[in-house]
XYZ file of C-alpha atoms in Angstrom:
190
model
C -38.033 265.439 275.945
C -39.765 265.677 272.695
C -43.273 265.286 272.137
C -44.625 262.624 270.145
C -46.583 263.794 268.238
C -48.074 267.434 266.945
C -51.089 268.498 266.836
C -51.595 270.659 264.189
C -55.249 272.649 264.211
C -56.717 274.642 261.587
C -60.420 275.833 260.905
C -60.725 273.380 257.717
C -58.288 270.613 259.081
C -56.850 268.746 261.902
C -53.973 266.916 261.652
C -51.524 264.638 263.900
C -48.484 264.261 263.195
C -45.776 260.804 265.187
C -42.135 262.391 265.304
C -39.170 260.047 264.784
C -35.865 260.351 265.506
C -36.395 264.285 266.114
C -33.088 266.868 265.185
C -33.023 270.102 266.770
C -31.682 272.739 263.430
C -28.754 275.075 265.177
C -29.209 277.497 261.953
C -29.401 280.993 263.685
C -31.637 282.905 262.174
C -29.426 285.773 260.525
C -28.202 283.675 258.032
C -31.418 281.208 257.322
C -33.494 281.953 253.947
C -36.908 279.897 253.382
C -35.976 280.665 249.604
C -33.240 278.068 250.182
C -36.248 275.496 250.584
C -38.616 275.586 247.408
C -37.759 273.569 245.761
C -36.107 274.522 242.346
C -38.989 275.140 239.823
C -41.139 277.134 241.958
C -41.361 280.476 240.460
C -40.236 283.533 243.650
C -41.913 286.698 243.444
C -41.466 289.656 245.816
C -44.254 292.002 245.552
C -44.761 295.684 247.999
C -42.480 299.002 246.633
C -41.040 298.598 242.777
C -42.851 295.310 242.160
C -44.016 294.509 237.791
C -46.994 292.479 238.789
C -49.934 294.351 237.967
C -52.466 294.357 241.141
C -56.151 292.036 240.261
C -57.639 295.594 240.158
C -55.980 296.674 237.006
C -59.169 293.886 235.196
C -61.801 295.803 236.618
C -63.796 296.718 233.683
C -62.799 294.846 231.411
C -63.969 291.616 229.573
C -63.408 288.448 231.260
C -60.175 286.565 229.287
C -62.130 283.441 227.567
C -61.062 279.744 228.531
C -63.305 276.915 228.360
C -62.122 274.161 231.371
C -63.314 271.287 231.798
C -65.194 269.326 235.325
C -63.887 266.013 237.268
C -66.130 264.629 234.837
C -63.483 265.587 232.024
C -66.979 267.506 230.713
C -65.939 270.868 228.353
C -67.186 274.679 229.861
C -66.921 277.385 228.562
C -67.232 280.508 229.549
C -69.305 281.832 226.614
C -72.050 279.450 227.199
C -72.766 280.894 230.399
C -75.446 282.938 230.161
C -76.636 284.039 232.968
C -77.066 287.938 234.084
C -74.641 287.457 236.866
C -71.587 285.170 237.049
C -69.510 284.754 240.049
C -65.946 282.765 239.123
C -64.028 281.617 242.520
C -60.706 280.954 241.820
C -59.677 278.129 244.563
C -58.345 275.545 246.376
C -59.057 272.242 247.905
C -56.248 272.793 250.039
C -57.220 276.316 251.382
C -58.800 277.061 254.376
C -60.133 280.510 253.578
C -62.064 278.711 250.379
C -63.252 275.676 252.212
C -64.644 278.152 254.581
C -66.682 279.885 252.108
C -68.475 276.851 250.872
C -71.540 277.113 252.465
C -72.041 280.883 251.610
C -71.617 280.542 248.101
C -74.095 276.967 248.264
C -76.774 279.100 249.890
C -75.895 281.845 247.423
C -77.032 279.160 244.287
C -80.412 278.389 245.778
C -81.615 282.502 246.107
C -80.992 283.008 242.305
C -82.658 281.479 239.437
C -79.618 279.943 237.208
C -80.711 283.192 234.175
C -79.974 285.934 236.974
C -77.251 284.434 238.884
C -74.303 280.817 238.389
C -71.668 280.201 240.145
C -68.346 278.815 238.829
C -65.778 277.093 241.170
C -62.387 276.956 239.931
C -59.485 274.566 241.775
C -56.533 276.328 240.271
C -53.488 274.350 241.233
C -55.135 270.422 241.643
C -54.495 268.987 238.129
C -55.948 265.327 240.111
C -59.045 264.525 238.623
C -59.486 262.508 241.512
C -59.048 264.754 244.483
C -61.553 267.203 242.599
C -64.113 264.351 242.661
C -63.721 263.671 246.335
C -63.389 267.545 247.131
C -66.660 267.678 245.406
C -68.377 264.699 246.974
C -66.737 265.928 250.210
C -68.553 268.883 249.556
C -71.661 267.713 248.272
C -71.265 270.905 245.996
C -74.339 272.184 243.651
C -72.516 274.337 241.720
C -70.012 273.903 238.667
C -66.461 272.704 239.927
C -63.521 273.514 236.861
C -59.880 272.463 236.718
C -58.126 275.774 235.733
C -54.865 275.262 232.737
C -52.260 277.324 233.870
C -52.728 280.212 230.744
C -56.075 280.551 232.566
C -54.573 281.376 236.337
C -51.887 283.171 234.821
C -54.531 285.316 232.339
C -56.522 286.256 235.691
C -53.671 286.986 237.277
C -54.398 284.500 240.229
C -51.377 284.111 242.735
C -53.090 283.162 246.110
C -57.062 282.002 245.831
C -59.781 282.326 246.263
C -60.209 285.703 244.422
C -63.401 286.163 243.560
C -64.341 287.959 240.139
C -67.686 289.159 239.947
C -68.435 289.537 235.988
C -71.489 291.006 234.515
C -74.432 289.570 231.784
C -71.305 291.277 229.222
C -68.503 289.157 230.502
C -66.961 292.312 231.960
C -65.339 292.352 235.417
C -67.416 294.919 237.726
C -65.191 293.477 241.561
C -62.220 291.784 242.192
C -62.584 290.273 245.032
C -59.409 289.438 247.083
C -59.583 286.327 250.160
C -62.942 285.364 252.060
C -63.721 285.848 255.964
C -66.378 284.721 256.820
C -70.030 287.550 256.788
C -67.653 290.341 255.027
C -66.947 289.095 252.513
C -70.846 287.508 251.587
C -71.745 291.400 252.473
C -68.998 292.505 249.448
C -70.467 289.555 247.491
C-alpha cells in the first residue's frame, strides 16, 4: 500500500521520485541521531548557548575581507577592482530556494542604479563546477556578476548558510549584514 511516487514541492523546485522496494525504518525516535548519517568529511558545529562562533554582525564596521574570484568562464574579478560607491554582495547557492526567490529583486536593483553608484555581485558559496554556474546563470538571465567562492573567502565572511547579504560603502567597509531572504521584507531592508 505504499505510494509509488513521492512528490516534493518547494518554492523554487518540484521533484517527483519513484519508490521501489521501500523498507520502513523501525528505529525508535530516541535512538535517532541525524549526525550518524552525515558523511565523515562534513564538519558539525553547534550554535546557541556557549557557541564559540562569532556572529556575522561582528563584521559590521570592518573592512571587507579582500578576494579575487573567478566567474563561470574563468575570468578573475577582484574586490578592489569594483569602484562603485555602494557594493552589495550576496553569498548564494544554486540549490537555495530563498536565493532563487531573490533574483527578480536583485536584477531590478541592478537596473535602477548606475554602476558608478551601485554594483551587485553574487558569490556561489558551495558549487565549484563552472558548468553548473553557467547553466544557472543562463536559466535565470542574470544581469550581474556571478562568481565562485573559495573556501578561504567563504570562511573569512563566516558563511555557514545562504543567502547572506553584505552592504559595503565606497571604502569597502561593511555597513550592514543581512542574513536570509524574505520577499518584500529583505527588499525594503536592502
